[in-house]
Structure formats: C-alpha cells, structure tokens
Coordinates of C-alpha atoms and ligand atoms in Angstrom, one line a residue:
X11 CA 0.4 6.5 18.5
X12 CA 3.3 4.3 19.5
X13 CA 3.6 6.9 22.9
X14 CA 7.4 8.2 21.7
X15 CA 7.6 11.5 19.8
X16 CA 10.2 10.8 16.9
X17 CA 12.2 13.9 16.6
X18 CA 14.5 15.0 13.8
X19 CA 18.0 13.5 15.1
X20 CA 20.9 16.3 15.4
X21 CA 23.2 16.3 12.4
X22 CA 26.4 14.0 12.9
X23 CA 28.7 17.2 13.2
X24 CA 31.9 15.0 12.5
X25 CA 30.0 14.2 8.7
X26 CA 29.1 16.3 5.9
X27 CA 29.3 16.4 2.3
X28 CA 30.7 19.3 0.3
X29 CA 28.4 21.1 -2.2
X30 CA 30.8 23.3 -4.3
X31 CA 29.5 25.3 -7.0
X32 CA 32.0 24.8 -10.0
X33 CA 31.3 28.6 -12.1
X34 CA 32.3 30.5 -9.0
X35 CA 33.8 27.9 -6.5
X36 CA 31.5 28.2 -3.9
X37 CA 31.5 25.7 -1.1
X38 CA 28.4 24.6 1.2
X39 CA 29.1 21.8 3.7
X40 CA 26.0 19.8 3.9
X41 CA 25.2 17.9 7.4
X42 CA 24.7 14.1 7.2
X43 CA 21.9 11.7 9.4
X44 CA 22.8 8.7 10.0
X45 CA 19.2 6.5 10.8
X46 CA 19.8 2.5 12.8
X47 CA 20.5 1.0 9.7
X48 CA 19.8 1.6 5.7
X49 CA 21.8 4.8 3.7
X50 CA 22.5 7.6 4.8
X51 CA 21.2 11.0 4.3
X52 CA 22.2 14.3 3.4
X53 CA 20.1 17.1 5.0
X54 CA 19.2 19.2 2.5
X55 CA 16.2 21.2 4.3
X56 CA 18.4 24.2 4.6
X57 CA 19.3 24.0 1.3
X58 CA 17.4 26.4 -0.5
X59 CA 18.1 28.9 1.8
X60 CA 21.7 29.1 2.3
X61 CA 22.0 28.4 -1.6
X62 CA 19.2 29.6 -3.7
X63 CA 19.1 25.8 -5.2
X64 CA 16.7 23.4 -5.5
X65 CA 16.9 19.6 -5.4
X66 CA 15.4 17.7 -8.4
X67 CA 14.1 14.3 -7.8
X68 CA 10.8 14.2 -9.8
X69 CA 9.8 10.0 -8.8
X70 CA 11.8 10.8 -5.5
X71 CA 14.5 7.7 -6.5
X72 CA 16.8 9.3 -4.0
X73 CA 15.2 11.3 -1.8
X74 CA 14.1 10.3 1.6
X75 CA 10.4 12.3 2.6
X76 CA 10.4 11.9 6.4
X77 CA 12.1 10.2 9.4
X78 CA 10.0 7.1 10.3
X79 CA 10.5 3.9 12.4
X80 CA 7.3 1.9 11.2
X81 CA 9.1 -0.2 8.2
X82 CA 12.4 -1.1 7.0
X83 CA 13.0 -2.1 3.2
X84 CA 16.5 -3.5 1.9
X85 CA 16.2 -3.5 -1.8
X86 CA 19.3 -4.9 -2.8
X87 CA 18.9 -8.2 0.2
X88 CA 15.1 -8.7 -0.5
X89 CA 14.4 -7.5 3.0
X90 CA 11.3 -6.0 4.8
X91 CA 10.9 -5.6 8.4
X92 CA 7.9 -4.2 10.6
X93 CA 8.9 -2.3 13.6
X94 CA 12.6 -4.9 13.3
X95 CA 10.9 -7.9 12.7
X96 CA 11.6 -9.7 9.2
X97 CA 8.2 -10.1 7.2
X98 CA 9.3 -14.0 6.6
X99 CA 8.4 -14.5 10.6
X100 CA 5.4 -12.4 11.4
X101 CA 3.5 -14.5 8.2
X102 CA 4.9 -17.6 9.4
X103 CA 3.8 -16.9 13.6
X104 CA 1.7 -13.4 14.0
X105 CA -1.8 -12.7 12.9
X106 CA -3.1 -9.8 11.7
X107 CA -4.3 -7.8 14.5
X108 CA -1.2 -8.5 16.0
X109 CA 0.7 -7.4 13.4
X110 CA -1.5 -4.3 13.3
X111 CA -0.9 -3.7 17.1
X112 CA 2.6 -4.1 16.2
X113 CA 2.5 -1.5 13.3
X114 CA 0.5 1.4 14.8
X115 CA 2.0 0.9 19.2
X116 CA 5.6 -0.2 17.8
X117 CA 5.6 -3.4 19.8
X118 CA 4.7 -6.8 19.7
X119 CA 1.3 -7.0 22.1
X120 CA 0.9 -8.9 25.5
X121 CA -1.9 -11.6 25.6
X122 CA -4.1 -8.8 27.5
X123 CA -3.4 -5.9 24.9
X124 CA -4.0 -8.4 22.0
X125 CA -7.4 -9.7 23.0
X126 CA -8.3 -5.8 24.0
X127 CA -7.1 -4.4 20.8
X128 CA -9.2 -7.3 19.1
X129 CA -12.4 -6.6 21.3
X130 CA -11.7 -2.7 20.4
X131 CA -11.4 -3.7 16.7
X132 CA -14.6 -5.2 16.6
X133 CA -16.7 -3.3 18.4
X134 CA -16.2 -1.0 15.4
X135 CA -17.1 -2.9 12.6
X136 CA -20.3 -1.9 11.8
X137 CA -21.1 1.3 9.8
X138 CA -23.9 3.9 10.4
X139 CA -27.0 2.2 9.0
X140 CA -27.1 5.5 6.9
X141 CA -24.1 5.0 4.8
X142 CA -25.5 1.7 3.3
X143 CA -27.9 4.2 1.4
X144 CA -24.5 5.2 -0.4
X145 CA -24.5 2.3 -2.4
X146 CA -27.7 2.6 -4.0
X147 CA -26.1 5.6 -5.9
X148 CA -23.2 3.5 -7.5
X149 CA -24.4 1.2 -10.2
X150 CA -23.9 -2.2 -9.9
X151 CA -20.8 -3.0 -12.4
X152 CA -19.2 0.4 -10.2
X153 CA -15.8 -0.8 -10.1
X154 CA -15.2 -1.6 -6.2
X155 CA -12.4 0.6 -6.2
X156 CA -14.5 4.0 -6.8
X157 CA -16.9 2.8 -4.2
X158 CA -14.2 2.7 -1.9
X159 CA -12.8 5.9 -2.4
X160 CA -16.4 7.5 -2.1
X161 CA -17.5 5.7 1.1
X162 CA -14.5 6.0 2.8
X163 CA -14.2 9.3 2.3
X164 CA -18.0 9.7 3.3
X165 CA -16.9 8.5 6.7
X166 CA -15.8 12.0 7.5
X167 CA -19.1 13.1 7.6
X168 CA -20.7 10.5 10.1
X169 CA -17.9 10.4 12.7
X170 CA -16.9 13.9 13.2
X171 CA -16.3 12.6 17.4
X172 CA -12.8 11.6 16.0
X173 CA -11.6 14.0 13.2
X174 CA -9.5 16.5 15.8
X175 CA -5.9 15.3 14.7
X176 CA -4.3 17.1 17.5
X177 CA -6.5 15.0 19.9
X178 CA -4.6 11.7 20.4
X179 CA -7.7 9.9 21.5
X180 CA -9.5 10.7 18.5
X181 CA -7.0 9.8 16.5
X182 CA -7.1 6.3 18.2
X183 CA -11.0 6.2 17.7
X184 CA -10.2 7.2 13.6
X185 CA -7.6 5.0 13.5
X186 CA -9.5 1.6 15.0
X187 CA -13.0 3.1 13.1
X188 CA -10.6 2.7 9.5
X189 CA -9.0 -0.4 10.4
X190 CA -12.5 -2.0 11.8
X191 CA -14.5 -0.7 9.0
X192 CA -12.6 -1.3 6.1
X193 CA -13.2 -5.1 5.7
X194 CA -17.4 -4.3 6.0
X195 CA -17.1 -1.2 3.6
X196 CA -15.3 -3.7 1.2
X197 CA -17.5 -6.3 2.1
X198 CA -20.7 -4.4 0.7
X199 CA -19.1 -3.5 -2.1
X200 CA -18.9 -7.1 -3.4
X201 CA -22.4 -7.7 -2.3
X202 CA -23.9 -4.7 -4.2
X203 CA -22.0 -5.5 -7.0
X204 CA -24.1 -8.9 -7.7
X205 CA -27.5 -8.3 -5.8
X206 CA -27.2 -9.9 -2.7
X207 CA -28.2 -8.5 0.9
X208 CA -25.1 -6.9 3.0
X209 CA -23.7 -9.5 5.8
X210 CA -23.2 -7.6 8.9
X211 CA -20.0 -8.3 11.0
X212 CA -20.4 -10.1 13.5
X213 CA -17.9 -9.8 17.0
X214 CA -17.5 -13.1 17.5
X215 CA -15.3 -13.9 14.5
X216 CA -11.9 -13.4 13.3
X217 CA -11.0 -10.3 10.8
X218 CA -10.2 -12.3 8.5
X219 CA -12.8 -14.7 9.2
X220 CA -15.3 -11.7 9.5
X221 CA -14.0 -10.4 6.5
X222 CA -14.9 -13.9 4.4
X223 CA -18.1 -13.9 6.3
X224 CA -19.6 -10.5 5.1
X225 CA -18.3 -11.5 1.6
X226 CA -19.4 -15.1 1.2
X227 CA -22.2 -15.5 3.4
X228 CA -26.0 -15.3 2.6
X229 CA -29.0 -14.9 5.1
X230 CA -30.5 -18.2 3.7
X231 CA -28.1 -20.5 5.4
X232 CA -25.3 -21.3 7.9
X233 CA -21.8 -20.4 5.8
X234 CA -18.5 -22.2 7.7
X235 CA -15.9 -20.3 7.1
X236 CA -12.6 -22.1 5.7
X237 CA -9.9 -22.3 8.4
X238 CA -7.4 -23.1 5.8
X239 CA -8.6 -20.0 3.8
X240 CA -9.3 -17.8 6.1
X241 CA -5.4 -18.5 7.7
X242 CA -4.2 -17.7 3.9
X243 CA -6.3 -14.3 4.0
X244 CA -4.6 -13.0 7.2
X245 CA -0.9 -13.9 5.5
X246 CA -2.5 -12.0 2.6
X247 CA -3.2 -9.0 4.7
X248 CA 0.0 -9.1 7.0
X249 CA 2.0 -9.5 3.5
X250 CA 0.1 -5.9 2.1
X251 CA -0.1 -4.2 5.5
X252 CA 2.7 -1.3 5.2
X253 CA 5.8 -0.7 2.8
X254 CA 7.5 2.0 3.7
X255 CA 6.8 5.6 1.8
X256 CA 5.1 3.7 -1.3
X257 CA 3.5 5.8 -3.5
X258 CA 0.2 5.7 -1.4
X259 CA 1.3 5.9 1.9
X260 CA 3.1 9.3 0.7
X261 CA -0.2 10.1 -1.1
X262 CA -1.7 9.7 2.7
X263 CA 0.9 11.5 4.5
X264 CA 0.7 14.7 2.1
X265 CA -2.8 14.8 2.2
X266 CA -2.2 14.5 6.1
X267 CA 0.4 17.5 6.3
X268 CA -2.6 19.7 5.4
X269 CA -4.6 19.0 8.6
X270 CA -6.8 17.0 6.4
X271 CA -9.2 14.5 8.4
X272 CA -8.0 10.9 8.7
X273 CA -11.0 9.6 6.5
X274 CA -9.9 12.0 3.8
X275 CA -6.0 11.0 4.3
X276 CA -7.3 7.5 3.3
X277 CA -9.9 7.8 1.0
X278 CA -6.7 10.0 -1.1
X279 CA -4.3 6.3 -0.5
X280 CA -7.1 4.4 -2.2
X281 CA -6.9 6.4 -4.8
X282 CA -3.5 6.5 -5.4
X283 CA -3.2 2.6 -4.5
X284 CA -5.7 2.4 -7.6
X285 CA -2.8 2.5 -10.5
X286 CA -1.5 -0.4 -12.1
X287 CA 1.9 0.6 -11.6
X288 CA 0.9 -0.1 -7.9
X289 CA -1.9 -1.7 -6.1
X290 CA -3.8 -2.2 -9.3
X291 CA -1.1 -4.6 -10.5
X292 CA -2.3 -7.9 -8.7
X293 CA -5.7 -7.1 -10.9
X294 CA -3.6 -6.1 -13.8
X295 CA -1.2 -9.2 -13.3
X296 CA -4.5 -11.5 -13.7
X297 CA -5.8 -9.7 -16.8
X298 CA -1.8 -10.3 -18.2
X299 CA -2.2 -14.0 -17.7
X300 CA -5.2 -14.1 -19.2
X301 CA -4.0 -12.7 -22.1
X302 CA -1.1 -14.5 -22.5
X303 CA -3.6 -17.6 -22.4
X304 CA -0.6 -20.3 -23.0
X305 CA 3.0 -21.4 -22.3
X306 CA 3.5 -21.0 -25.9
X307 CA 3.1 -17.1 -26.1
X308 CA 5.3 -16.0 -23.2
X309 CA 7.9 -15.5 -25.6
X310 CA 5.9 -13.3 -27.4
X311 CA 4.8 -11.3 -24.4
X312 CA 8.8 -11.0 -22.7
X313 CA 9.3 -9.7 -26.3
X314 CA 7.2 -6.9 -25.7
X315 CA 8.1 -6.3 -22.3
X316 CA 11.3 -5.7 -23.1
X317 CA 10.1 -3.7 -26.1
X318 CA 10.3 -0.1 -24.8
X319 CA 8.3 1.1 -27.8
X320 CA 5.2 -1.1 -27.1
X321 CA 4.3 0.3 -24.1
X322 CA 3.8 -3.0 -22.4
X323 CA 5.4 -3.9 -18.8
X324 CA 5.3 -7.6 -17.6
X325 CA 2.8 -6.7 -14.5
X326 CA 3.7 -8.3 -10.9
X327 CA 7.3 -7.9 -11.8
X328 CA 10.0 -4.9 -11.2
X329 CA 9.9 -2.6 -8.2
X330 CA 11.2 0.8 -7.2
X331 CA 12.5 -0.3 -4.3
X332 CA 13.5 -4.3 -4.7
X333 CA 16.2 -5.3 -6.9
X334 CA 15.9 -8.6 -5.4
X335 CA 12.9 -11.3 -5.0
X336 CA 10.3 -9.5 -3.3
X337 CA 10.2 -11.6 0.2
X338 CA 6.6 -11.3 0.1
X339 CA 6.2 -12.9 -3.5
X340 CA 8.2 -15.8 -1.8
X341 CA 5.2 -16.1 0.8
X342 CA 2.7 -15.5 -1.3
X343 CA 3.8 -18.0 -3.9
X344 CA 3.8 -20.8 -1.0
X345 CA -0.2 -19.1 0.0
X346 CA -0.9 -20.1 -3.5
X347 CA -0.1 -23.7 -3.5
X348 CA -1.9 -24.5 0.1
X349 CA -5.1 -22.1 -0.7
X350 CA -5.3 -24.5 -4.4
X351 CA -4.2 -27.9 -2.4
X352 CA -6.9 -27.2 0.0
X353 CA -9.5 -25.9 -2.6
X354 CA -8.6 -29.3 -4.1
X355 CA -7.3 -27.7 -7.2
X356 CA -5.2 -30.0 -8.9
X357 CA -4.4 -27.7 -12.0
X358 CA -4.4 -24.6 -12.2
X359 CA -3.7 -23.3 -15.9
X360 CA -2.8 -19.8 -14.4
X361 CA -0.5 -20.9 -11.5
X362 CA 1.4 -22.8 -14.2
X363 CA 1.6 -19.9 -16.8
X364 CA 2.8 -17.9 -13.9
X365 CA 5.6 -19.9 -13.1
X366 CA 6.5 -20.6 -16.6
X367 CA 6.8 -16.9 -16.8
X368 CA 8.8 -16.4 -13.9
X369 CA 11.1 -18.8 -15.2
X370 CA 11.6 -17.7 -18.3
X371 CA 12.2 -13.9 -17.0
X372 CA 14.3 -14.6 -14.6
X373 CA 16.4 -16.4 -17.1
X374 CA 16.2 -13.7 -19.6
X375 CA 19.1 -11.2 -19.3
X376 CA 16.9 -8.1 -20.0
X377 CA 15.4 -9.2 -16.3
X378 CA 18.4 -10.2 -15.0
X379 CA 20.4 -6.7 -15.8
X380 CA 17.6 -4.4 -14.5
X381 CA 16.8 -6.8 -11.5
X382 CA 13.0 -7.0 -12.1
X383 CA 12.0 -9.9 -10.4
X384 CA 8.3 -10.7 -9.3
X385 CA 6.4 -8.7 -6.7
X386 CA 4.1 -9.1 -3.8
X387 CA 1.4 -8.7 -6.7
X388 CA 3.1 -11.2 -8.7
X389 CA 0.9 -14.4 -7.3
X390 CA -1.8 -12.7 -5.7
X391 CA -4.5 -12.6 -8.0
X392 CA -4.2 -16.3 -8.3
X393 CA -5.3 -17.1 -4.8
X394 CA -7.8 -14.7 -4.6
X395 CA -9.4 -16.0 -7.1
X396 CA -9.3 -19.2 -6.2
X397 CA -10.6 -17.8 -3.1
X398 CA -13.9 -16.9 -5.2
X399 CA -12.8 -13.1 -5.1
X400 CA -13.9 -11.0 -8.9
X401 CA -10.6 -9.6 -10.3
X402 CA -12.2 -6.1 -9.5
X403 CA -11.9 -6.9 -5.7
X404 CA -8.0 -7.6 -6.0
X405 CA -6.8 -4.4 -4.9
X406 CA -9.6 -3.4 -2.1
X407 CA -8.1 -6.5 -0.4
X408 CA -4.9 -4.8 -0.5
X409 CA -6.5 -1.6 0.4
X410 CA -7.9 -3.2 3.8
X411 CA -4.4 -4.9 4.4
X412 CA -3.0 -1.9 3.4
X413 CA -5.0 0.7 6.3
X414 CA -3.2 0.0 8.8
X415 CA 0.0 0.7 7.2
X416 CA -1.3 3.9 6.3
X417 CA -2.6 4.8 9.9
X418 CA -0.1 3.8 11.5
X419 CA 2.5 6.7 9.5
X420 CA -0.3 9.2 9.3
X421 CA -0.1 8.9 12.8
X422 CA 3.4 8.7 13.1
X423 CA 3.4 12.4 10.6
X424 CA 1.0 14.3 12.9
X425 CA 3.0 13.4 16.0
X426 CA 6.5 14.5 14.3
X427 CA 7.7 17.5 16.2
X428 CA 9.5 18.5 13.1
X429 CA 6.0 17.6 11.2
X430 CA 5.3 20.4 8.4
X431 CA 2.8 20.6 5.2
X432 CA 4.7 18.9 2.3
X433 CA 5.1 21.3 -0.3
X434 CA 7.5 20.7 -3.2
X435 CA 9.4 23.3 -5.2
X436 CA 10.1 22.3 -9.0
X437 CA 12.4 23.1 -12.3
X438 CA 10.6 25.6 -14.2
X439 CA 10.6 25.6 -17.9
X440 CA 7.9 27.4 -19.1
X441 CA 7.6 30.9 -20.5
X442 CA 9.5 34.2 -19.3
X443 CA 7.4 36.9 -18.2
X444 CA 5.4 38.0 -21.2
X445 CA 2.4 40.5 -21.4
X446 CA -1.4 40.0 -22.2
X447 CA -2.5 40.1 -26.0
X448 CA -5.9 41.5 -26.4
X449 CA -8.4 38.9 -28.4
X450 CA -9.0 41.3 -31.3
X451 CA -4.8 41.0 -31.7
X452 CA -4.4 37.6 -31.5
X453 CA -4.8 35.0 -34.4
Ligands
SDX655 C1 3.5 -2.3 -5.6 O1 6.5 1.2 -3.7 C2 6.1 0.1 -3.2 O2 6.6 -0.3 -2.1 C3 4.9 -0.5 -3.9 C4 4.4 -1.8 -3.3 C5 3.8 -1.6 -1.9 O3 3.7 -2.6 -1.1 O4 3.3 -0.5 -1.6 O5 5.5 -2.7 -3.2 C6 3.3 -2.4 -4.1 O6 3.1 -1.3 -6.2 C7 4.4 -3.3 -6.3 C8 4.6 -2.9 -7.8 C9 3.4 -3.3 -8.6 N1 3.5 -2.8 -10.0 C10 3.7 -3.6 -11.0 O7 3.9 -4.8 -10.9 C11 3.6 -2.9 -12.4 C12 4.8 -3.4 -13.3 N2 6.0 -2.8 -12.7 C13 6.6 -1.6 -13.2 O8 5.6 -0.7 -13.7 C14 7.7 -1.0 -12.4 O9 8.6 -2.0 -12.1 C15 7.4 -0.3 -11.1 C16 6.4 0.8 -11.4 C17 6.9 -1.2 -10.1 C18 8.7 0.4 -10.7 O10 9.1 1.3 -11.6 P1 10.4 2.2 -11.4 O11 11.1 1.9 -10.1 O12 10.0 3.5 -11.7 O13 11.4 1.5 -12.4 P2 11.5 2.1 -13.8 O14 10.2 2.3 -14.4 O15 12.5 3.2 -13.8 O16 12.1 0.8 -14.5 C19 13.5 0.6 -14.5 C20 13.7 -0.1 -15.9 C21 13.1 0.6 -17.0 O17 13.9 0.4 -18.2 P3 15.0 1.6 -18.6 O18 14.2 2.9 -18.7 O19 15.9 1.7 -17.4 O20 15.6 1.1 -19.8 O21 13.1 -1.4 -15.8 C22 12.1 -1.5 -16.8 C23 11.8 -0.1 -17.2 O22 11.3 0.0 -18.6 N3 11.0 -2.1 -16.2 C24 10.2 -3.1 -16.7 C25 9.3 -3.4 -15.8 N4 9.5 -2.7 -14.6 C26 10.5 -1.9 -14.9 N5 10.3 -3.6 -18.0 C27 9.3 -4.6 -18.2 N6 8.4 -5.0 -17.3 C28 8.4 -4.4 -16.1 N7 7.5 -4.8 -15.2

C-alpha cells in the first residue's frame, strides 16, 4: 500500500558468519543482511537445504519473521518509531488518522491527502444494517472481546467487493472498511452489553470523537463530546496503533500468508491480542490493582511476582522486546493525570497504588536485573476507566488502535515479492516409527 515493493535486499557478500559442524568439521558460510538501523541478520532461509538443519527458536527471541519498514523498536534505548518518526512526537503533534495515513502510505500526509483520507474514513463507518442482527445472538454479559472476533470476522461475508488480495484497490477498500468500522463494531458491543440502542456514526465528527459518540451517546438527548477526552483517546490509539511483529500482528500476517481474506487476517489478531500476556494485560493490570486494594500489600504482591512457583506476574510490567521504560507508558502515564485533572478527579486510589507499585519495582533488584519495567498497558486501564469505559472494553480499544497497525503489514506481506506461506518446521521428540496394536491386544 505505501506504492514501493519491498524486496529481500542482496546478501552483503563481504559478511557472513561461519556455521561449522564440530563431529565432522563441516563448514557453511552463512550470508548476513544488514537493514537501516537495528541488528543484524543472518540469512538462514537456505539453511535447511544446504544443511539438513533446522533453527530452533520456539517464542522467536532471536529470529526476525520478515523484512518490514512500518515500525522500528529499540529495546535496550526505550525507542519506537513509525515509518522514522519517534512515538514521543507523533502523540505530542499528529492525530490519528494522520498517523494511520502515515502507517499504511509510509509518509506523513499533505493537508489535501489528510482531509481525503479522513472523508474516505468516514464514509465507511457504518456497517450493513444486517450485521446488527449478529448481536442479538451474543448474550448480554458476552465478553466484548468474543463479539469482536465474531463480527469482524462476519465482515467477510458482507463485503466480498474487497476480499481479492491480489487486487490493490480492494485491498484499499478492506483496509479503510477495518480501520472505519472498527470503532462502530466496538461501539455496539458496549451498547448491547447494557441495553441501550446502537449510536450510528456520524461523518461529521472526529474518530475519536465518533468513537466516544457511538459509546456514550443516547437518542434521548444532545451528548457533547469531551475535547479534553476525546484529545486523550486519539494519544491512546496513536500509542496502540502498531508495534512491530508482536504476537498479533504475526498472528495476522500468518493467517495472511495463506491467502486468507483481510477480515479473517484480523478477526485471527483479535484473538491472539486477547491474552493477558498481551493486549489482555491493560484489563488484567486493572483486575491486579484491584486486588492488591492498598499500598500496604504491594509487598506482598512483588513477593509473588518474583515467586516463580506462584504463578503470578506483576501485569503491565516486563516486555519481550523493552528492557527499558516503555516510551509509550511514559505518555500514557502523563494521559492519566490530564484525563483525571480534567474529569476533576482529585484522588484516585488506583493511580496512586499504581505509582506506589512502580516505585517500589523499579527499586526492587529482581526488576532491576531482568529489566521489567512498566508497559504501554501499565496505566491504561486507569484512564479508560476514568473515561467511563467497563474493564471488559480495555482491550477492544487497543484492538481498534491496534487495526491499522495490523493493515498496514498485512499489506505490506501481500505486496512482498519474496512473500511466501509461513510454515514452520520443529524439533521432534515424539515416538519412532512403531506399528498398530489391534484393540483385542492392547490393555
Ligand atoms: C503487550 O510484543 C509486543 O510488542 C506487545 C505489545 C504491543 O504493543 O503489541 O507491546 C503489547 O503485549 C505488552 C505486554 C503486556 N503483557 C503484560 O504486561 C503481562 C505481564 N508481562 C509478562 O507476562 C512478560 O513480561 C511478557 C509476556 C510481556 C514478556 O515475556 P517474555 O519476553 O517472554 O519474558 P519472559 O517471560 O522470558 O521473562 C523474562 C524473565 C522471566 O524470569 P526468568 O525465567 O528469566 O527467571 O522475567 C520474568 C520471567 O519470569 N518476568 C516477570 C514479568 N515479566 C517477565 N516476572 C514478574 N512479573 C512480570 N510481569
């Protein structure tokens, strides 16, 4: 979608590393790519072939998936950039439907392609009248998340105009329909969960503003939508929007490699977003607090955190990638106090325990030696509450910030020259070959 094909760059013929198998002596040299900035990598795709071995990276901690130019993540400096520019200045000056030009063309827009991209946007807002019969089939305390994965994965069978992948146009009419659509599909979901009539979108509104609209309005009366809040809900969503190959983005570009339909690639990153250890945190991080109920059980709770035998993990904290503050927790920390200055929120018992306990943790040396400091889901929860948002709505908002980021490389896979269906290999330690045992033998 951003107009350039990315192609597998040649090796760098003057670097390789030396793969020398110790029993016989054997020696492979292995090409290295070098990418514009970040570690290098060795290219191993020929691998198998030239040497009968596998690789073995079951939670891929060292193995790069694909070549992509969308985001740019320095663990070990806190750093995240989309398309080059630090995350720190698009939440500060960009909105989100810049940002989301930004992510799926690859550069900033001009006036005119912003306010087209924003017309396009919401002209597609509204759903087919027939899929709001879908939520009659959910019952009411349906946790939001399931009804997200089944509508948007419905969507496949209303719009089949734009599920030819190879088509670029149609990808563009998928891509805007998901983006567009998501906020409304989430929208419902909160409205059918306590009996009140949908709000449909309405074009002359912000997407964040839209988004609070269809959540928070009635038909009964006028509803003003927050400036303040609704500013705080577009940092939210340009703070979510992509990550580099997180677990659910990969989820989205495997399901992709198939030739699967867009609205199936994304319905599959909803569900995989769904899991605590991911985009379930920011509800899981609330329930935590919660829990802990008071300054004077953190203790008790960094106990079992760093108890391995317990089970328990301090949620919103630790990261695959980060071994630094995540810079988005920085942001999101400073959302929190504005959203609760402006709700007039004077004291907040959570937003205290929170700090409290990111105090204490990054004091503690267990934190301190693995480098588990908080994440982007770390302070979350609080606004949205504050915002009015149920706990159970926590991650569909990050699975609306989240669709672009996920369009935006599924496009980027499909238009990959090198692009192939992902299909892993694995260590096998199961039987030999053994024969059948007929039923009367066995037992
Ligand atoms: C997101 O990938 C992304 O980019 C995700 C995301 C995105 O934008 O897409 O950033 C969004 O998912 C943020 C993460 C939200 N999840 C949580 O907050 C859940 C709590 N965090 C952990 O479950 C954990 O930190 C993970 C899952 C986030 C990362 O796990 P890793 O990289 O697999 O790290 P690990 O499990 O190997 O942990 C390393 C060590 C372990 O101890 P040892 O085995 O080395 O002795 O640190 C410990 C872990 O036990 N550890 C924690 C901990 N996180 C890691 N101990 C206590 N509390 C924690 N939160």
């Amino acid at each position: 979608m951003d107009g350039t094909k990315t192609a597998a760059k040649p090796p760098n013929p003057a670097e390789t590393v030396t793969l020398v198998e110790n029993s016989s002596g054997r020696r492979w040299d292995l090409p290295v790519l070098s990418g514009t900035i970040g570690p290098k990598v060795i290219d191993v795709r020929k691998l198998y072939s030239e040497t009968g071995y596998f690789t073995f990276d079951p939670g891929y901690t060292s193995t790069g998936s694909c070549e992509s130019r969308i985001t740019y993540i320095d663990g070990d400096k806190g750093e995240l950039f989309y398309r080059g520019y630090p995350i720190e200045e698009l939440a500060e000056h960009a909105d989100f439907m810049e940002v989301s030009y930004l992510l799926l063309k690859g550069e900033l827009p001009t006036p005119e392609q912003k306010r087209k991209f924003e017309w396009d946007i919401a002209h597609h807002t509204m759903v087919h009248e027939q899929l709001t019969r879908f939520y009659s089939g959910f019952r009411r305390d349906a946790h939001p998340m399931a009804v997200m994965c089944g509508v948007v994965g419905a969507l496949s069978a209303f719009y089949h105009d734009s599920t030819d992948i190879y088509d670029p146009h149609q990808r563009e009419v998928a891509s805007y329909r998901l983006i567009a659509k998501m906020p409304t599909i989430a929208a419902m979901a909160y409205k059918y969960s306590v009996g009140q009539p949908f709000m449909y979108p309405r074009n002359d509104l912000k997407y964040a503003d839209n988004f609070l609209h269809m959540t928070f309005a009635v038909p009964c009366e006028e509803y003003r939508v927050n400036p303040v809040l609704a500013r705080a809900m577009d940092r939210i969503l340009i703070l979510h929007a992509d990550h580099e190959q997180n677990a659910s983005t990969s989820t989205v570009r495997l399901a992709g490699s198939s030739g699967a339909n867009p609205f199936a690639c994304i319905a599959a990153g909803i569900a995989s977003l769904w899991g605590p250890a991911h985009g379930g945190a920011n509800e899981a991080v609330l329930k935590m607090l919660t829990e802990i109920g008071s300054k004077s059980r953190i203790p008790e709770f960094v106990k079992r955190a760093k108890d391995k035998s317990s089970g328990f993990r301090l949620m919103g904290f630790g990261h695959r990638v980060y071994k630094n503050y995540d810079p988005r927790a920085a942001v999101m920390r400073r959302t929190c106090h504005e959203v609760l200055d402006e709700l007039g929120v004077k004291n907040e018992p959570l937003l205290d325990l929170a700090m409290e306990l990111e105090r204490i943790a990054l004091e503690d040396d267990y934190f301190i030696e693995k480098k588990l400091y908080p994440n982007v889901d770390f302070y979350s929860g609080i606004i949205l509450r504050a915002m009015g948002f149920p706990t159970s709505m926590f991650t569909v908002l990050f699975a609306i910030a989240r669709t672009v980021g996920w369009v935006a490389q599924w496009n980027e896979m499909i238009e990959d020259p090198g692009q192939k269906i992902g299909r892993p290999r694995q260590l096998y330690t199961g039987h030999q070959r053994r024969s059948y045992v007929p039923l009367h033998r066995r037992g």
